[in-house]
């Protein structure tokens, strides 16, 4: 991917939360396109230009994908980025169900250290902060206060609203939004797939986010809270047995005394009256690929029984239609109904709704309260794989109220684009990532009043005759947009964050409101709200008041705040740029946009920051990217500078690629792609040409971790990185380019043949290094050389290694850190563990929910440990309190 020096693109990546199991999408099953959102005022046209260069899917070995060579298609790169997150946890094989559940139980049994975590990011995060209006920021786009991705919503008529996040659990507000409280922290899965209130007022939770992204963890089943105004979910509230453990749940629907669940392993049902007893498998199109089946170990198995939604006839609950199918297409995709006791694909009578498998992908249904109408959104595999503009088949209505139709198309991507959408450029139009972005709901008081969510929010009040883009994709590009630094969102009104996932309609103080959940959190407006002349809503309110912290961090950086005292804390986020929290801040700002990858911060000056976007697209600033709002492209007035090493231009780097400074010399930086890159100008670097390649791993190999101390560099690589021939290795050399050599790591040697995710170098001895290993041991992994263990130690510069995992549970390890006193902290997918100096056993640090911790750093004085979680923000703990 070629990233321009100035101007960025907004990218959608997927959720992760701890739970039962994770399975990678192999090349033969990978999506034709992932989700990609343009970022910033200067990049809509740039994205469109890139997408014109490549139609359809990225190159794939799948005979069912119509693939052209990828020449810079950003959406394809997002699918690849999603795959890569899963590869780290699954390669070299397929993970058996139950791995995360066992790890969580074992982790909870570890003795706990003293000390407690302190949440640093439980305060508002303003993406429109006027202090940070660098051209590469998101400021004035209109999303306002944001948090992490919301996958599902539910609301009642008493002002209660429930928000299920991708990685940070379920939250409750008693005030129509705001003053949130977490209510699912006791569960072993913090990933939400579905939320629903039944007729008795009970709140049902389906765990496991079902956006079919490769880096989404699976869930631990379905739970029900009888009195959701009080209390919270617990493991004892699980419905049925373990039948839905290790699945994702797309929707929960009710009818005929049953709750129906559309899952990644088919459609299941359970009585809503008697909650004990097993779930019943209603339909799986390819049962041989289910766990225990004859082909359960096939790499394509996780994509052979995808169920997206269930439509139940309100007049006759025995009549049910199932929407089945993998987003990229398969022979089993389609709509199914039961005939003579057998589920059969519907091939006639659907009207405009496709009957051919190529036309049915991700589907969402919605029914009017009076039962007179059914609506549906359909994403088309054929469109996904061949149309550079959109993957949307359309929005449809069944005016008979029956889910069997006949169905009439009431919207397509061209029509939605013409209704004052922000997505009107060839190559990027409404529904371009409809496999990922979908919601649909009907106003309970009006069967013709519908809200639909794709990248944007759309509304029709006449049953689809006309549409308004009430939640446009950012303010950039509209005539109302202004860069006046005194104006929070220019002359435009607030708009929801892009990429819609959840929707609910409820009442607050007797007034009907609609809630939407997206990659930026939760937003609300009156159901019958106001619009401007363009049809854009003028009355959206962000409900992300800081009490709901579901921010999904990849990284964290800490430096002294020379202006205000204390420290400046910054970190890279999924789809929410880079946050910055200064010493005296009551509100976090966002000084960079897009996805935030790795972060470097000068310990001596917290305004010296390097932030990675993706694929080593690195920006650097020496003033926290503060400017006067002028958005200048004049280099002499710039507040940030693009300094990407050359592997960025050729996309020869991981989506989130490793970046580090030398422990002994903060002006020496190391970046890893196909090459190991070094630059020695520190935060004074101003051009990507200042990087020097000191080692080439070779074609098809990319760095997974880098670390350096005193000029000695350790670099881990993989290639291939998926479970189709996975290989890994370590190279060691010097920052001046001398002494580079590969370390012998035989496939069945001490170090497992799994993804090598992080190094920790002893600051007192560069030959003493620790290695964190991702994935699961061979007990759970069917793959060559999976081995055992997650933490390894070398005292001879990497020549030989010893497994020091000891009592550490079998859980993916993401990074490691040697503390100033010789202790060792390791970040895992389920929290942080610590080994005190001179000890061999591990302890659990504090009490975090079941959330992944991706990176650990210490502060300028070395006395505080900072943890970047992917779903619950940034936490800190005093190291002295651990003993």
PDB file of N, CA and C in Angstrom, residues 537-591:
ATOM      1  N   UNK A 537     -29.021  14.474   9.539  1.00  0.00           N
ATOM      2  CA  UNK A 537     -29.632  14.767  10.832  1.00  0.00           C
ATOM      3  C   UNK A 537     -28.885  15.888  11.542  1.00  0.00           C
ATOM      4  N   UNK A 538     -29.623  16.690  12.261  1.00  0.00           N
ATOM      5  CA  UNK A 538     -29.032  17.813  12.996  1.00  0.00           C
ATOM      6  C   UNK A 538     -29.028  17.572  14.505  1.00  0.00           C
ATOM      7  N   UNK A 539     -29.368  16.346  14.941  1.00  0.00           N
ATOM      8  CA  UNK A 539     -29.631  16.140  16.363  1.00  0.00           C
ATOM      9  C   UNK A 539     -29.011  14.862  16.920  1.00  0.00           C
ATOM     10  N   UNK A 540     -27.874  14.423  16.348  1.00  0.00           N
ATOM     11  CA  UNK A 540     -27.159  13.292  16.935  1.00  0.00           C
ATOM     12  C   UNK A 540     -26.440  13.730  18.207  1.00  0.00           C
ATOM     13  N   UNK A 541     -26.396  12.843  19.187  1.00  0.00           N
ATOM     14  CA  UNK A 541     -25.664  13.074  20.426  1.00  0.00           C
ATOM     15  C   UNK A 541     -24.771  11.876  20.703  1.00  0.00           C
ATOM     16  N   UNK A 542     -23.493  12.122  20.950  1.00  0.00           N
ATOM     17  CA  UNK A 542     -22.601  11.051  21.366  1.00  0.00           C
ATOM     18  C   UNK A 542     -22.896  10.687  22.816  1.00  0.00           C
ATOM     19  N   UNK A 543     -22.990   9.392  23.099  1.00  0.00           N
ATOM     20  CA  UNK A 543     -23.230   8.902  24.455  1.00  0.00           C
ATOM     21  C   UNK A 543     -21.956   8.339  25.084  1.00  0.00           C
ATOM     22  N   UNK A 544     -20.824   8.629  24.447  1.00  0.00           N
ATOM     23  CA  UNK A 544     -19.542   8.112  24.901  1.00  0.00           C
ATOM     24  C   UNK A 544     -18.898   9.116  25.852  1.00  0.00           C
ATOM     25  N   UNK A 545     -19.423   9.134  27.068  1.00  0.00           N
ATOM     26  CA  UNK A 545     -19.060  10.178  28.013  1.00  0.00           C
ATOM     27  C   UNK A 545     -17.817   9.876  28.833  1.00  0.00           C
ATOM     28  N   UNK A 546     -17.135   8.778  28.524  1.00  0.00           N
ATOM     29  CA  UNK A 546     -15.944   8.417  29.274  1.00  0.00           C
ATOM     30  C   UNK A 546     -16.194   7.388  30.347  1.00  0.00           C
ATOM     31  N   UNK A 547     -17.444   7.233  30.770  1.00  0.00           N
ATOM     32  CA  UNK A 547     -17.744   6.185  31.747  1.00  0.00           C
ATOM     33  C   UNK A 547     -17.788   4.820  31.083  1.00  0.00           C
ATOM     34  N   UNK A 548     -17.875   4.791  29.765  1.00  0.00           N
ATOM     35  CA  UNK A 548     -17.844   3.538  29.013  1.00  0.00           C
ATOM     36  C   UNK A 548     -16.518   3.483  28.260  1.00  0.00           C
ATOM     37  N   UNK A 549     -15.572   2.700  28.780  1.00  0.00           N
ATOM     38  CA  UNK A 549     -14.244   2.616  28.189  1.00  0.00           C
ATOM     39  C   UNK A 549     -14.066   1.244  27.551  1.00  0.00           C
ATOM     40  N   UNK A 550     -14.314   1.202  26.252  1.00  0.00           N
ATOM     41  CA  UNK A 550     -14.103  -0.033  25.509  1.00  0.00           C
ATOM     42  C   UNK A 550     -13.064   0.184  24.409  1.00  0.00           C
ATOM     43  N   UNK A 551     -12.165   1.139  24.624  1.00  0.00           N
ATOM     44  CA  UNK A 551     -11.166   1.485  23.625  1.00  0.00           C
ATOM     45  C   UNK A 551     -10.240   0.302  23.356  1.00  0.00           C
ATOM     46  N   UNK A 552      -9.959   0.088  22.079  1.00  0.00           N
ATOM     47  CA  UNK A 552      -9.205  -1.082  21.636  1.00  0.00           C
ATOM     48  C   UNK A 552      -7.790  -0.652  21.233  1.00  0.00           C
ATOM     49  N   UNK A 553      -6.882  -0.723  22.192  1.00  0.00           N
ATOM     50  CA  UNK A 553      -5.509  -0.283  21.965  1.00  0.00           C
ATOM     51  C   UNK A 553      -4.637  -1.411  21.414  1.00  0.00           C
ATOM     52  N   UNK A 554      -3.763  -1.025  20.480  1.00  0.00           N
ATOM     53  CA  UNK A 554      -2.676  -1.893  20.043  1.00  0.00           C
ATOM     54  C   UNK A 554      -1.380  -1.585  20.792  1.00  0.00           C
ATOM     55  N   UNK A 555      -1.250  -0.367  21.300  1.00  0.00           N
ATOM     56  CA  UNK A 555       0.042   0.058  21.834  1.00  0.00           C
ATOM     57  C   UNK A 555      -0.146   1.160  22.861  1.00  0.00           C
ATOM     58  N   UNK A 556       0.942   1.482  23.577  1.00  0.00           N
ATOM     59  CA  UNK A 556       0.940   2.566  24.548  1.00  0.00           C
ATOM     60  C   UNK A 556       2.330   3.193  24.569  1.00  0.00           C
ATOM     61  N   UNK A 557       2.370   4.513  24.791  1.00  0.00           N
ATOM     62  CA  UNK A 557       3.630   5.230  24.930  1.00  0.00           C
ATOM     63  C   UNK A 557       3.518   6.241  26.056  1.00  0.00           C
ATOM     64  N   UNK A 558       4.613   6.437  26.805  1.00  0.00           N
ATOM     65  CA  UNK A 558       4.590   7.330  27.964  1.00  0.00           C
ATOM     66  C   UNK A 558       5.830   8.206  27.956  1.00  0.00           C
ATOM     67  N   UNK A 559       5.638   9.498  28.205  1.00  0.00           N
ATOM     68  CA  UNK A 559       6.750  10.434  28.328  1.00  0.00           C
ATOM     69  C   UNK A 559       6.384  11.567  29.266  1.00  0.00           C
ATOM     70  N   UNK A 560       7.380  12.232  29.775  1.00  0.00           N
ATOM     71  CA  UNK A 560       7.124  13.345  30.691  1.00  0.00           C
ATOM     72  C   UNK A 560       6.402  14.471  29.969  1.00  0.00           C
ATOM     73  N   UNK A 561       5.414  15.047  30.652  1.00  0.00           N
ATOM     74  CA  UNK A 561       4.702  16.204  30.107  1.00  0.00           C
ATOM     75  C   UNK A 561       5.420  17.446  30.605  1.00  0.00           C
ATOM     76  N   UNK A 562       6.231  18.036  29.764  1.00  0.00           N
ATOM     77  CA  UNK A 562       7.060  19.164  30.170  1.00  0.00           C
ATOM     78  C   UNK A 562       6.253  20.434  30.365  1.00  0.00           C
ATOM     79  N   UNK A 563       5.050  20.487  29.800  1.00  0.00           N
ATOM     80  CA  UNK A 563       4.236  21.694  29.902  1.00  0.00           C
ATOM     81  C   UNK A 563       3.321  21.694  31.120  1.00  0.00           C
ATOM     82  N   UNK A 564       2.869  20.522  31.523  1.00  0.00           N
ATOM     83  CA  UNK A 564       1.837  20.462  32.559  1.00  0.00           C
ATOM     84  C   UNK A 564       2.228  19.616  33.763  1.00  0.00           C
ATOM     85  N   UNK A 565       3.371  18.961  33.705  1.00  0.00           N
ATOM     86  CA  UNK A 565       3.752  18.072  34.776  1.00  0.00           C
ATOM     87  C   UNK A 565       3.164  16.688  34.601  1.00  0.00           C
ATOM     88  N   UNK A 566       3.670  15.744  35.361  1.00  0.00           N
ATOM     89  CA  UNK A 566       3.211  14.377  35.219  1.00  0.00           C
ATOM     90  C   UNK A 566       3.692  13.766  33.923  1.00  0.00           C
ATOM     91  N   UNK A 567       2.879  12.869  33.361  1.00  0.00           N
ATOM     92  CA  UNK A 567       3.253  12.194  32.129  1.00  0.00           C
ATOM     93  C   UNK A 567       2.176  12.384  31.075  1.00  0.00           C
ATOM     94  N   UNK A 568       2.593  12.218  29.837  1.00  0.00           N
ATOM     95  CA  UNK A 568       1.694  12.180  28.700  1.00  0.00           C
ATOM     96  C   UNK A 568       1.571  10.721  28.272  1.00  0.00           C
ATOM     97  N   UNK A 569       0.334  10.236  28.168  1.00  0.00           N
ATOM     98  CA  UNK A 569       0.081   8.838  27.802  1.00  0.00           C
ATOM     99  C   UNK A 569      -0.619   8.820  26.451  1.00  0.00           C
ATOM    100  N   UNK A 570      -0.077   8.067  25.535  1.00  0.00           N
ATOM    101  CA  UNK A 570      -0.648   7.995  24.198  1.00  0.00           C
ATOM    102  C   UNK A 570      -0.703   6.547  23.760  1.00  0.00           C
ATOM    103  N   UNK A 571      -1.546   6.239  22.776  1.00  0.00           N
ATOM    104  CA  UNK A 571      -1.658   4.866  22.310  1.00  0.00           C
ATOM    105  C   UNK A 571      -2.409   4.766  21.004  1.00  0.00           C
ATOM    106  N   UNK A 572      -2.093   3.719  20.231  1.00  0.00           N
ATOM    107  CA  UNK A 572      -2.735   3.484  18.948  1.00  0.00           C
ATOM    108  C   UNK A 572      -3.955   2.603  19.087  1.00  0.00           C
ATOM    109  N   UNK A 573      -5.027   2.931  18.370  1.00  0.00           N
ATOM    110  CA  UNK A 573      -6.341   2.319  18.539  1.00  0.00           C
ATOM    111  C   UNK A 573      -6.899   1.749  17.248  1.00  0.00           C
ATOM    112  N   UNK A 574      -7.714   0.720  17.373  1.00  0.00           N
ATOM    113  CA  UNK A 574      -8.489   0.237  16.247  1.00  0.00           C
ATOM    114  C   UNK A 574      -9.492   1.299  15.832  1.00  0.00           C
ATOM    115  N   UNK A 575      -9.349   1.791  14.590  1.00  0.00           N
ATOM    116  CA  UNK A 575     -10.308   2.681  13.938  1.00  0.00           C
ATOM    117  C   UNK A 575     -10.575   3.983  14.681  1.00  0.00           C
ATOM    118  N   UNK A 576      -9.781   4.306  15.683  1.00  0.00           N
ATOM    119  CA  UNK A 576      -9.955   5.562  16.409  1.00  0.00           C
ATOM    120  C   UNK A 576      -8.649   6.307  16.599  1.00  0.00           C
ATOM    121  N   UNK A 577      -7.752   6.116  15.663  1.00  0.00           N
ATOM    122  CA  UNK A 577      -6.533   6.895  15.615  1.00  0.00           C
ATOM    123  C   UNK A 577      -5.623   6.689  16.806  1.00  0.00           C
ATOM    124  N   UNK A 578      -5.038   7.785  17.241  1.00  0.00           N
ATOM    125  CA  UNK A 578      -4.127   7.787  18.374  1.00  0.00           C
ATOM    126  C   UNK A 578      -4.679   8.738  19.431  1.00  0.00           C
ATOM    127  N   UNK A 579      -4.821   8.233  20.644  1.00  0.00           N
ATOM    128  CA  UNK A 579      -5.272   9.092  21.730  1.00  0.00           C
ATOM    129  C   UNK A 579      -4.078   9.688  22.439  1.00  0.00           C
ATOM    130  N   UNK A 580      -4.281  10.870  23.030  1.00  0.00           N
ATOM    131  CA  UNK A 580      -3.239  11.492  23.832  1.00  0.00           C
ATOM    132  C   UNK A 580      -3.871  12.089  25.077  1.00  0.00           C
ATOM    133  N   UNK A 581      -3.262  11.776  26.225  1.00  0.00           N
ATOM    134  CA  UNK A 581      -3.732  12.238  27.522  1.00  0.00           C
ATOM    135  C   UNK A 581      -2.579  12.968  28.197  1.00  0.00           C
ATOM    136  N   UNK A 582      -2.684  14.315  28.235  1.00  0.00           N
ATOM    137  CA  UNK A 582      -1.639  15.134  28.843  1.00  0.00           C
ATOM    138  C   UNK A 582      -1.810  15.179  30.361  1.00  0.00           C
ATOM    139  N   UNK A 583      -0.800  15.724  31.038  1.00  0.00           N
ATOM    140  CA  UNK A 583      -0.777  15.690  32.491  1.00  0.00           C
ATOM    141  C   UNK A 583      -1.946  16.365  33.177  1.00  0.00           C
ATOM    142  N   UNK A 584      -2.512  17.395  32.553  1.00  0.00           N
ATOM    143  CA  UNK A 584      -3.622  18.122  33.190  1.00  0.00           C
ATOM    144  C   UNK A 584      -4.951  17.927  32.467  1.00  0.00           C
ATOM    145  N   UNK A 585      -5.028  16.939  31.586  1.00  0.00           N
ATOM    146  CA  UNK A 585      -6.222  16.760  30.769  1.00  0.00           C
ATOM    147  C   UNK A 585      -7.391  16.174  31.562  1.00  0.00           C
ATOM    148  N   UNK A 586      -8.577  16.682  31.283  1.00  0.00           N
ATOM    149  CA  UNK A 586      -9.818  16.082  31.738  1.00  0.00           C
ATOM    150  C   UNK A 586     -10.517  15.358  30.592  1.00  0.00           C
ATOM    151  N   UNK A 587     -10.060  15.631  29.371  1.00  0.00           N
ATOM    152  CA  UNK A 587     -10.581  15.012  28.165  1.00  0.00           C
ATOM    153  C   UNK A 587      -9.396  14.613  27.300  1.00  0.00           C
ATOM    154  N   UNK A 588      -9.386  13.382  26.800  1.00  0.00           N
ATOM    155  CA  UNK A 588      -8.347  12.960  25.873  1.00  0.00           C
ATOM    156  C   UNK A 588      -8.608  13.550  24.496  1.00  0.00           C
ATOM    157  N   UNK A 589      -7.532  13.839  23.790  1.00  0.00           N
ATOM    158  CA  UNK A 589      -7.636  14.277  22.408  1.00  0.00           C
ATOM    159  C   UNK A 589      -7.090  13.219  21.475  1.00  0.00           C
ATOM    160  N   UNK A 590      -7.249  13.476  20.175  1.00  0.00           N
ATOM    161  CA  UNK A 590      -6.762  12.564  19.143  1.00  0.00           C
ATOM    162  C   UNK A 590      -5.866  13.348  18.207  1.00  0.00           C
ATOM    163  N   UNK A 591      -4.559  13.051  18.273  1.00  0.00           N
ATOM    164  CA  UNK A 591      -3.637  13.828  17.449  1.00  0.00           C
ATOM    165  C   UNK A 591      -3.305  13.165  16.119  1.00  0.00           C
TER     166      UNK A 591
END
